[in-house]
Amino acid sequence: MNGPAGRARHVLGAPHPLLSTSAEQVDPTDPNVVAAAADLLATLRVEPSLTGLAAPQIGLSWRLIAFDAGRHPRSRSWAGELVVVNPLLAQASTWCGGREGCASVTGLTADVRRATRITVHGRLPGTGDPVTIEADSFEARCIQHQLDHLDGLLFLDRVPGALALHRKLHSCDS
């Protein structure tokens, strides 16, 4: 993404009310959205264990996600370091459980069932050009986790019961 450098922002923690609110669609060419996209990437870059962030996590109720799953050891597909505006899950298949953590929920991970193959459509910030992401494995999980944030859901909302919760012991748990 070419544009402003962005600044790292504070990541909101649960139970902040913005994390349980559905985010609004935005104009991908709006300069405020472009600046927010840069801030998401800057925030993602300062914490090496993070693979994705959604705008509600930095205090904006906008449908905007950033991700870079390439640095995670379980990643197979890699769309790159990317911000998607108004993302929409178009296709999902091959469901299985896997461990997740979240920057907004410190100290816990959980076993969450997600699709391992997905297709997402959205727009690029700045130009508004359409983008389609085909993701699998860990990257698919990461993107679905961010999409949940846009709908006011935390990974804890997808946990089937207390036995699926785990204390986070190290950075590879997320």
Short mmCIF file of N, CA, C and O in Angstrom, two decimals, residues 32-140:
data_model
loop_
_atom_site.label_atom_id
_atom_site.label_comp_id
_atom_site.label_asym_id
_atom_site.label_seq_id
_atom_site.Cartn_x
_atom_site.Cartn_y
_atom_site.Cartn_z
N ASN A 32 -9.34 9.66 5.33
CA ASN A 32 -9.34 9.15 6.71
C ASN A 32 -9.24 7.62 6.74
O ASN A 32 -8.60 7.05 7.62
N VAL A 33 -9.86 6.98 5.77
CA VAL A 33 -9.78 5.52 5.67
C VAL A 33 -8.37 5.10 5.26
O VAL A 33 -7.81 4.15 5.80
N VAL A 34 -7.78 5.84 4.33
CA VAL A 34 -6.40 5.56 3.89
C VAL A 34 -5.44 5.71 5.08
O VAL A 34 -4.55 4.87 5.29
N ALA A 35 -5.64 6.75 5.88
CA ALA A 35 -4.80 6.97 7.07
C ALA A 35 -5.00 5.85 8.08
O ALA A 35 -4.04 5.36 8.69
N ALA A 36 -6.25 5.42 8.26
CA ALA A 36 -6.53 4.32 9.20
C ALA A 36 -5.88 3.02 8.73
O ALA A 36 -5.37 2.24 9.54
N ALA A 37 -5.88 2.79 7.41
CA ALA A 37 -5.23 1.60 6.85
C ALA A 37 -3.74 1.62 7.18
O ALA A 37 -3.15 0.60 7.58
N ALA A 38 -3.12 2.78 7.02
CA ALA A 38 -1.69 2.92 7.34
C ALA A 38 -1.45 2.69 8.84
O ALA A 38 -0.46 2.06 9.23
N ASP A 39 -2.36 3.19 9.68
CA ASP A 39 -2.23 2.98 11.13
C ASP A 39 -2.36 1.50 11.50
O ASP A 39 -1.64 1.00 12.36
N LEU A 40 -3.28 0.80 10.82
CA LEU A 40 -3.43 -0.65 11.08
C LEU A 40 -2.12 -1.37 10.76
O LEU A 40 -1.66 -2.21 11.55
N LEU A 41 -1.53 -1.06 9.61
CA LEU A 41 -0.27 -1.72 9.24
C LEU A 41 0.85 -1.35 10.21
O LEU A 41 1.64 -2.22 10.60
N ALA A 42 0.93 -0.09 10.60
CA ALA A 42 1.98 0.34 11.54
C ALA A 42 1.82 -0.39 12.87
O ALA A 42 2.80 -0.83 13.47
N THR A 43 0.58 -0.56 13.31
CA THR A 43 0.32 -1.26 14.58
C THR A 43 0.68 -2.73 14.45
O THR A 43 1.28 -3.31 15.34
N LEU A 44 0.35 -3.31 13.32
CA LEU A 44 0.67 -4.72 13.05
C LEU A 44 2.18 -4.95 13.05
O LEU A 44 2.67 -5.95 13.57
N ARG A 45 2.92 -4.00 12.52
CA ARG A 45 4.37 -4.15 12.38
C ARG A 45 5.11 -4.05 13.72
O ARG A 45 6.20 -4.61 13.85
N VAL A 46 4.56 -3.32 14.69
CA VAL A 46 5.30 -3.14 15.95
C VAL A 46 5.23 -4.36 16.86
O VAL A 46 6.01 -4.47 17.78
N GLU A 47 4.29 -5.26 16.60
CA GLU A 47 4.17 -6.46 17.43
C GLU A 47 4.37 -7.68 16.54
O GLU A 47 3.46 -8.09 15.82
N PRO A 48 5.57 -8.28 16.57
CA PRO A 48 5.87 -9.37 15.64
C PRO A 48 4.97 -10.60 15.77
O PRO A 48 4.84 -11.35 14.82
N SER A 49 4.32 -10.80 16.90
CA SER A 49 3.47 -11.98 17.05
C SER A 49 2.08 -11.77 16.44
O SER A 49 1.33 -12.73 16.28
N LEU A 50 1.73 -10.53 16.09
CA LEU A 50 0.42 -10.27 15.49
C LEU A 50 0.43 -10.61 14.01
O LEU A 50 1.38 -10.28 13.30
N THR A 51 -0.64 -11.25 13.55
CA THR A 51 -0.76 -11.54 12.12
C THR A 51 -1.93 -10.80 11.50
O THR A 51 -2.08 -10.81 10.29
N GLY A 52 -2.77 -10.16 12.31
CA GLY A 52 -3.90 -9.42 11.77
C GLY A 52 -4.50 -8.48 12.79
O GLY A 52 -4.34 -8.68 14.00
N LEU A 53 -5.16 -7.45 12.29
CA LEU A 53 -5.88 -6.48 13.11
C LEU A 53 -7.09 -5.99 12.33
O LEU A 53 -7.06 -5.92 11.10
N ALA A 54 -8.12 -5.60 13.07
CA ALA A 54 -9.30 -4.99 12.47
C ALA A 54 -9.46 -3.59 13.04
O ALA A 54 -9.05 -3.31 14.17
N ALA A 55 -10.06 -2.71 12.25
CA ALA A 55 -10.21 -1.31 12.66
C ALA A 55 -10.88 -1.16 14.03
O ALA A 55 -10.44 -0.29 14.81
N PRO A 56 -11.89 -1.96 14.40
CA PRO A 56 -12.46 -1.79 15.74
C PRO A 56 -11.43 -1.98 16.86
O PRO A 56 -11.57 -1.39 17.93
N GLN A 57 -10.41 -2.77 16.62
CA GLN A 57 -9.39 -2.99 17.64
C GLN A 57 -8.54 -1.75 17.90
O GLN A 57 -7.89 -1.66 18.93
N ILE A 58 -8.53 -0.80 16.95
CA ILE A 58 -7.80 0.45 17.19
C ILE A 58 -8.76 1.62 17.36
O ILE A 58 -8.39 2.78 17.20
N GLY A 59 -10.01 1.31 17.69
CA GLY A 59 -10.97 2.35 18.05
C GLY A 59 -11.81 2.91 16.93
O GLY A 59 -12.45 3.94 17.11
N LEU A 60 -11.85 2.25 15.77
CA LEU A 60 -12.62 2.74 14.64
C LEU A 60 -13.67 1.70 14.24
O LEU A 60 -13.32 0.57 13.91
N SER A 61 -14.92 2.08 14.23
CA SER A 61 -15.99 1.15 13.88
C SER A 61 -16.19 1.13 12.37
O SER A 61 -17.26 1.45 11.85
N TRP A 62 -15.12 0.77 11.67
CA TRP A 62 -15.11 0.72 10.20
C TRP A 62 -14.77 -0.69 9.73
O TRP A 62 -14.01 -1.41 10.38
N ARG A 63 -15.30 -1.07 8.57
CA ARG A 63 -15.03 -2.39 7.99
C ARG A 63 -13.70 -2.34 7.24
O ARG A 63 -13.66 -2.11 6.03
N LEU A 64 -12.64 -2.57 8.02
CA LEU A 64 -11.28 -2.46 7.51
C LEU A 64 -10.42 -3.47 8.27
O LEU A 64 -10.44 -3.48 9.50
N ILE A 65 -9.72 -4.34 7.54
CA ILE A 65 -8.84 -5.32 8.18
C ILE A 65 -7.44 -5.25 7.57
O ILE A 65 -7.28 -4.91 6.41
N ALA A 66 -6.46 -5.59 8.40
CA ALA A 66 -5.07 -5.70 7.94
C ALA A 66 -4.55 -7.06 8.37
O ALA A 66 -4.90 -7.55 9.45
N PHE A 67 -3.74 -7.67 7.52
CA PHE A 67 -3.16 -8.96 7.89
C PHE A 67 -1.86 -9.20 7.15
O PHE A 67 -1.61 -8.64 6.09
N ASP A 68 -1.04 -10.03 7.75
CA ASP A 68 0.22 -10.49 7.16
C ASP A 68 0.54 -11.83 7.83
O ASP A 68 1.22 -11.88 8.83
N ALA A 69 0.00 -12.88 7.26
CA ALA A 69 0.15 -14.21 7.86
C ALA A 69 1.45 -14.89 7.44
O ALA A 69 1.77 -15.96 7.95
N GLY A 70 2.20 -14.29 6.56
CA GLY A 70 3.40 -14.92 6.02
C GLY A 70 4.47 -15.22 7.05
O GLY A 70 5.27 -16.13 6.88
N ARG A 71 4.51 -14.46 8.13
CA ARG A 71 5.56 -14.68 9.13
C ARG A 71 5.18 -15.74 10.16
O ARG A 71 5.96 -16.03 11.05
N HIS A 72 3.97 -16.31 10.03
CA HIS A 72 3.57 -17.35 10.98
C HIS A 72 4.03 -18.72 10.48
O HIS A 72 3.90 -19.02 9.29
N PRO A 73 4.57 -19.56 11.36
CA PRO A 73 5.13 -20.86 10.92
C PRO A 73 4.10 -21.81 10.30
O PRO A 73 4.48 -22.67 9.52
N ARG A 74 2.81 -21.66 10.62
CA ARG A 74 1.80 -22.56 10.05
C ARG A 74 1.14 -22.00 8.79
O ARG A 74 0.19 -22.58 8.28
N SER A 75 1.65 -20.89 8.27
CA SER A 75 1.05 -20.27 7.10
C SER A 75 1.49 -21.01 5.83
O SER A 75 2.64 -21.34 5.67
N ARG A 76 0.52 -21.25 4.95
CA ARG A 76 0.82 -21.84 3.64
C ARG A 76 0.58 -20.82 2.54
O ARG A 76 1.48 -20.51 1.79
N SER A 77 -0.65 -20.30 2.44
CA SER A 77 -0.90 -19.24 1.47
C SER A 77 -0.40 -17.92 2.06
O SER A 77 -0.26 -17.78 3.27
N TRP A 78 -0.13 -16.95 1.19
CA TRP A 78 0.29 -15.65 1.69
C TRP A 78 -0.07 -14.59 0.66
O TRP A 78 0.53 -14.52 -0.40
N ALA A 79 -1.06 -13.77 1.00
CA ALA A 79 -1.48 -12.68 0.12
C ALA A 79 -0.57 -11.47 0.26
O ALA A 79 -0.69 -10.52 -0.49
N GLY A 80 0.33 -11.52 1.24
CA GLY A 80 1.23 -10.39 1.51
C GLY A 80 0.74 -9.59 2.69
O GLY A 80 -0.18 -9.99 3.40
N GLU A 81 1.38 -8.46 2.91
CA GLU A 81 0.92 -7.53 3.94
C GLU A 81 -0.16 -6.69 3.26
O GLU A 81 0.11 -5.98 2.30
N LEU A 82 -1.38 -6.82 3.75
CA LEU A 82 -2.51 -6.29 2.99
C LEU A 82 -3.54 -5.66 3.91
O LEU A 82 -3.77 -6.13 5.03
N VAL A 83 -4.18 -4.60 3.41
CA VAL A 83 -5.35 -4.00 4.05
C VAL A 83 -6.50 -4.13 3.07
O VAL A 83 -6.36 -3.84 1.88
N VAL A 84 -7.65 -4.57 3.58
CA VAL A 84 -8.84 -4.74 2.75
C VAL A 84 -9.97 -3.92 3.38
O VAL A 84 -10.24 -4.02 4.57
N VAL A 85 -10.62 -3.12 2.54
CA VAL A 85 -11.74 -2.29 2.96
C VAL A 85 -13.03 -3.00 2.58
O VAL A 85 -13.15 -3.53 1.48
N ASN A 86 -14.00 -2.99 3.49
CA ASN A 86 -15.31 -3.61 3.28
C ASN A 86 -15.19 -5.06 2.81
O ASN A 86 -15.81 -5.47 1.83
N PRO A 87 -14.37 -5.87 3.50
CA PRO A 87 -14.20 -7.26 3.06
C PRO A 87 -15.48 -8.08 3.25
O PRO A 87 -16.26 -7.84 4.18
N LEU A 88 -15.67 -9.01 2.33
CA LEU A 88 -16.84 -9.87 2.36
C LEU A 88 -16.39 -11.31 2.11
O LEU A 88 -15.73 -11.59 1.10
N LEU A 89 -16.74 -12.20 3.02
CA LEU A 89 -16.44 -13.62 2.84
C LEU A 89 -17.39 -14.17 1.79
O LEU A 89 -18.60 -14.22 1.99
N ALA A 90 -16.84 -14.56 0.63
CA ALA A 90 -17.65 -15.02 -0.49
C ALA A 90 -17.77 -16.54 -0.51
O ALA A 90 -18.76 -17.07 -1.00
N GLN A 91 -16.76 -17.23 0.01
CA GLN A 91 -16.76 -18.69 -0.03
C GLN A 91 -15.93 -19.23 1.12
O GLN A 91 -14.90 -18.65 1.47
N ALA A 92 -16.40 -20.32 1.71
CA ALA A 92 -15.67 -20.97 2.80
C ALA A 92 -15.92 -22.47 2.74
O ALA A 92 -17.04 -22.90 2.51
N SER A 93 -14.85 -23.25 2.93
CA SER A 93 -15.00 -24.71 2.89
C SER A 93 -13.94 -25.38 3.75
O SER A 93 -12.97 -24.75 4.17
N THR A 94 -14.11 -26.67 3.95
CA THR A 94 -13.18 -27.54 4.66
C THR A 94 -12.92 -27.02 6.08
O THR A 94 -11.90 -26.41 6.37
N TRP A 95 -13.88 -27.24 6.95
CA TRP A 95 -13.84 -26.72 8.31
C TRP A 95 -13.04 -27.62 9.24
O TRP A 95 -13.12 -28.84 9.15
N CYS A 96 -12.27 -26.98 10.14
CA CYS A 96 -11.57 -27.74 11.17
C CYS A 96 -11.24 -26.81 12.34
O CYS A 96 -11.29 -25.59 12.21
N GLY A 97 -10.89 -27.41 13.46
CA GLY A 97 -10.55 -26.65 14.65
C GLY A 97 -9.08 -26.27 14.65
O GLY A 97 -8.26 -26.90 14.01
N GLY A 98 -8.78 -25.20 15.36
CA GLY A 98 -7.41 -24.75 15.50
C GLY A 98 -7.30 -23.74 16.62
O GLY A 98 -8.30 -23.13 17.02
N ARG A 99 -6.11 -23.56 17.13
CA ARG A 99 -5.86 -22.66 18.26
C ARG A 99 -5.78 -21.22 17.78
O ARG A 99 -5.13 -20.92 16.79
N GLU A 100 -6.44 -20.32 18.52
CA GLU A 100 -6.41 -18.89 18.21
C GLU A 100 -6.16 -18.08 19.46
O GLU A 100 -6.57 -18.47 20.55
N GLY A 101 -5.53 -16.94 19.27
CA GLY A 101 -5.39 -15.93 20.30
C GLY A 101 -5.77 -14.60 19.69
O GLY A 101 -6.09 -14.51 18.51
N CYS A 102 -5.74 -13.54 20.50
CA CYS A 102 -6.16 -12.24 20.02
C CYS A 102 -5.48 -11.13 20.82
O CYS A 102 -5.36 -11.24 22.04
N ALA A 103 -5.07 -10.09 20.12
CA ALA A 103 -4.43 -8.95 20.78
C ALA A 103 -5.39 -8.25 21.74
O ALA A 103 -4.95 -7.60 22.67
N SER A 104 -6.68 -8.41 21.54
CA SER A 104 -7.68 -7.78 22.41
C SER A 104 -8.09 -8.65 23.59
O SER A 104 -8.86 -8.23 24.43
N VAL A 105 -7.59 -9.89 23.62
CA VAL A 105 -7.89 -10.82 24.72
C VAL A 105 -6.56 -11.40 25.18
O VAL A 105 -6.10 -12.40 24.65
N THR A 106 -5.95 -10.76 26.14
CA THR A 106 -4.63 -11.20 26.58
C THR A 106 -4.73 -12.41 27.51
O THR A 106 -5.69 -12.55 28.25
N GLY A 107 -3.74 -13.28 27.40
CA GLY A 107 -3.62 -14.39 28.32
C GLY A 107 -4.43 -15.63 28.01
O GLY A 107 -4.32 -16.62 28.72
N LEU A 108 -5.25 -15.60 26.96
CA LEU A 108 -6.07 -16.76 26.62
C LEU A 108 -5.94 -17.11 25.14
O LEU A 108 -5.79 -16.24 24.30
N THR A 109 -6.02 -18.40 24.86
CA THR A 109 -6.21 -18.89 23.50
C THR A 109 -7.37 -19.88 23.58
O THR A 109 -7.81 -20.25 24.67
N ALA A 110 -7.86 -20.29 22.42
CA ALA A 110 -8.96 -21.23 22.41
C ALA A 110 -8.97 -22.02 21.11
O ALA A 110 -8.42 -21.57 20.09
N ASP A 111 -9.59 -23.17 21.16
CA ASP A 111 -9.80 -23.99 19.97
C ASP A 111 -11.07 -23.50 19.29
O ASP A 111 -12.14 -23.51 19.89
N VAL A 112 -10.92 -23.04 18.04
CA VAL A 112 -12.03 -22.45 17.29
C VAL A 112 -12.15 -23.15 15.95
O VAL A 112 -11.15 -23.38 15.27
N ARG A 113 -13.37 -23.47 15.55
CA ARG A 113 -13.63 -24.12 14.27
C ARG A 113 -13.77 -23.05 13.19
O ARG A 113 -14.58 -22.14 13.32
N ARG A 114 -12.97 -23.18 12.13
CA ARG A 114 -12.99 -22.23 11.01
C ARG A 114 -12.80 -22.97 9.69
O ARG A 114 -12.27 -24.08 9.67
N ALA A 115 -13.16 -22.31 8.61
CA ALA A 115 -12.90 -22.85 7.27
C ALA A 115 -11.40 -22.76 6.98
O ALA A 115 -10.75 -21.79 7.34
N THR A 116 -10.87 -23.78 6.33
CA THR A 116 -9.45 -23.76 5.98
C THR A 116 -9.20 -23.26 4.57
O THR A 116 -8.06 -23.08 4.17
N ARG A 117 -10.27 -23.06 3.81
CA ARG A 117 -10.17 -22.48 2.47
C ARG A 117 -11.25 -21.41 2.34
O ARG A 117 -12.44 -21.71 2.54
N ILE A 118 -10.83 -20.19 1.98
CA ILE A 118 -11.80 -19.11 1.85
C ILE A 118 -11.49 -18.23 0.64
O ILE A 118 -10.37 -18.21 0.14
N THR A 119 -12.52 -17.52 0.20
CA THR A 119 -12.39 -16.46 -0.80
C THR A 119 -13.03 -15.22 -0.20
O THR A 119 -14.15 -15.27 0.29
N VAL A 120 -12.29 -14.11 -0.24
CA VAL A 120 -12.77 -12.84 0.29
C VAL A 120 -12.67 -11.78 -0.80
O VAL A 120 -11.66 -11.71 -1.51
N HIS A 121 -13.72 -10.99 -0.93
CA HIS A 121 -13.73 -9.85 -1.85
C HIS A 121 -13.74 -8.56 -1.04
O HIS A 121 -14.34 -8.50 0.03
N GLY A 122 -13.08 -7.54 -1.55
CA GLY A 122 -13.08 -6.24 -0.90
C GLY A 122 -12.48 -5.20 -1.82
O GLY A 122 -12.37 -5.41 -3.03
N ARG A 123 -12.09 -4.10 -1.22
CA ARG A 123 -11.49 -2.98 -1.96
C ARG A 123 -10.17 -2.58 -1.33
O ARG A 123 -9.98 -2.75 -0.13
N LEU A 124 -9.27 -2.05 -2.13
CA LEU A 124 -7.99 -1.57 -1.62
C LEU A 124 -8.13 -0.12 -1.17
O LEU A 124 -8.80 0.68 -1.84
N PRO A 125 -7.51 0.22 -0.03
CA PRO A 125 -7.58 1.61 0.41
C PRO A 125 -6.81 2.53 -0.54
O PRO A 125 -5.80 2.13 -1.12
N GLY A 126 -7.34 3.72 -0.73
CA GLY A 126 -6.69 4.69 -1.61
C GLY A 126 -7.31 4.68 -2.99
O GLY A 126 -7.98 5.61 -3.39
N THR A 127 -7.14 3.58 -3.71
CA THR A 127 -7.65 3.48 -5.08
C THR A 127 -9.09 2.99 -5.14
O THR A 127 -9.81 3.31 -6.08
N GLY A 128 -9.47 2.17 -4.18
CA GLY A 128 -10.79 1.55 -4.23
C GLY A 128 -10.86 0.39 -5.20
O GLY A 128 -11.93 -0.16 -5.44
N ASP A 129 -9.70 0.00 -5.75
CA ASP A 129 -9.68 -1.12 -6.69
C ASP A 129 -10.18 -2.39 -6.00
O ASP A 129 -9.87 -2.63 -4.84
N PRO A 130 -10.93 -3.23 -6.76
CA PRO A 130 -11.38 -4.49 -6.17
C PRO A 130 -10.22 -5.44 -5.94
O PRO A 130 -9.24 -5.44 -6.69
N VAL A 131 -10.33 -6.26 -4.90
CA VAL A 131 -9.31 -7.26 -4.59
C VAL A 131 -10.03 -8.55 -4.19
O VAL A 131 -11.07 -8.51 -3.53
N THR A 132 -9.48 -9.66 -4.63
CA THR A 132 -9.98 -10.98 -4.23
C THR A 132 -8.83 -11.74 -3.61
O THR A 132 -7.74 -11.81 -4.19
N ILE A 133 -9.06 -12.29 -2.43
CA ILE A 133 -8.04 -13.07 -1.73
C ILE A 133 -8.52 -14.50 -1.65
O ILE A 133 -9.63 -14.77 -1.21
N GLU A 134 -7.68 -15.43 -2.11
CA GLU A 134 -7.90 -16.86 -1.94
C GLU A 134 -6.91 -17.29 -0.87
O GLU A 134 -5.70 -17.16 -1.07
N ALA A 135 -7.40 -17.75 0.25
CA ALA A 135 -6.51 -18.10 1.35
C ALA A 135 -6.83 -19.49 1.86
O ALA A 135 -7.96 -19.96 1.77
N ASP A 136 -5.79 -20.13 2.42
CA ASP A 136 -6.01 -21.42 3.06
C ASP A 136 -5.21 -21.48 4.34
O ASP A 136 -4.46 -20.57 4.68
N SER A 137 -5.44 -22.55 5.08
CA SER A 137 -4.68 -22.85 6.27
C SER A 137 -4.72 -21.68 7.26
O SER A 137 -5.77 -21.12 7.54
N PHE A 138 -3.55 -21.30 7.78
CA PHE A 138 -3.49 -20.29 8.82
C PHE A 138 -3.97 -18.92 8.32
O PHE A 138 -4.64 -18.18 9.05
N GLU A 139 -3.62 -18.57 7.08
CA GLU A 139 -4.06 -17.27 6.57
C GLU A 139 -5.58 -17.18 6.52
O GLU A 139 -6.17 -16.14 6.87
N ALA A 140 -6.25 -18.26 6.13
CA ALA A 140 -7.71 -18.29 6.13
C ALA A 140 -8.26 -18.07 7.53
O ALA A 140 -9.22 -17.31 7.74
#
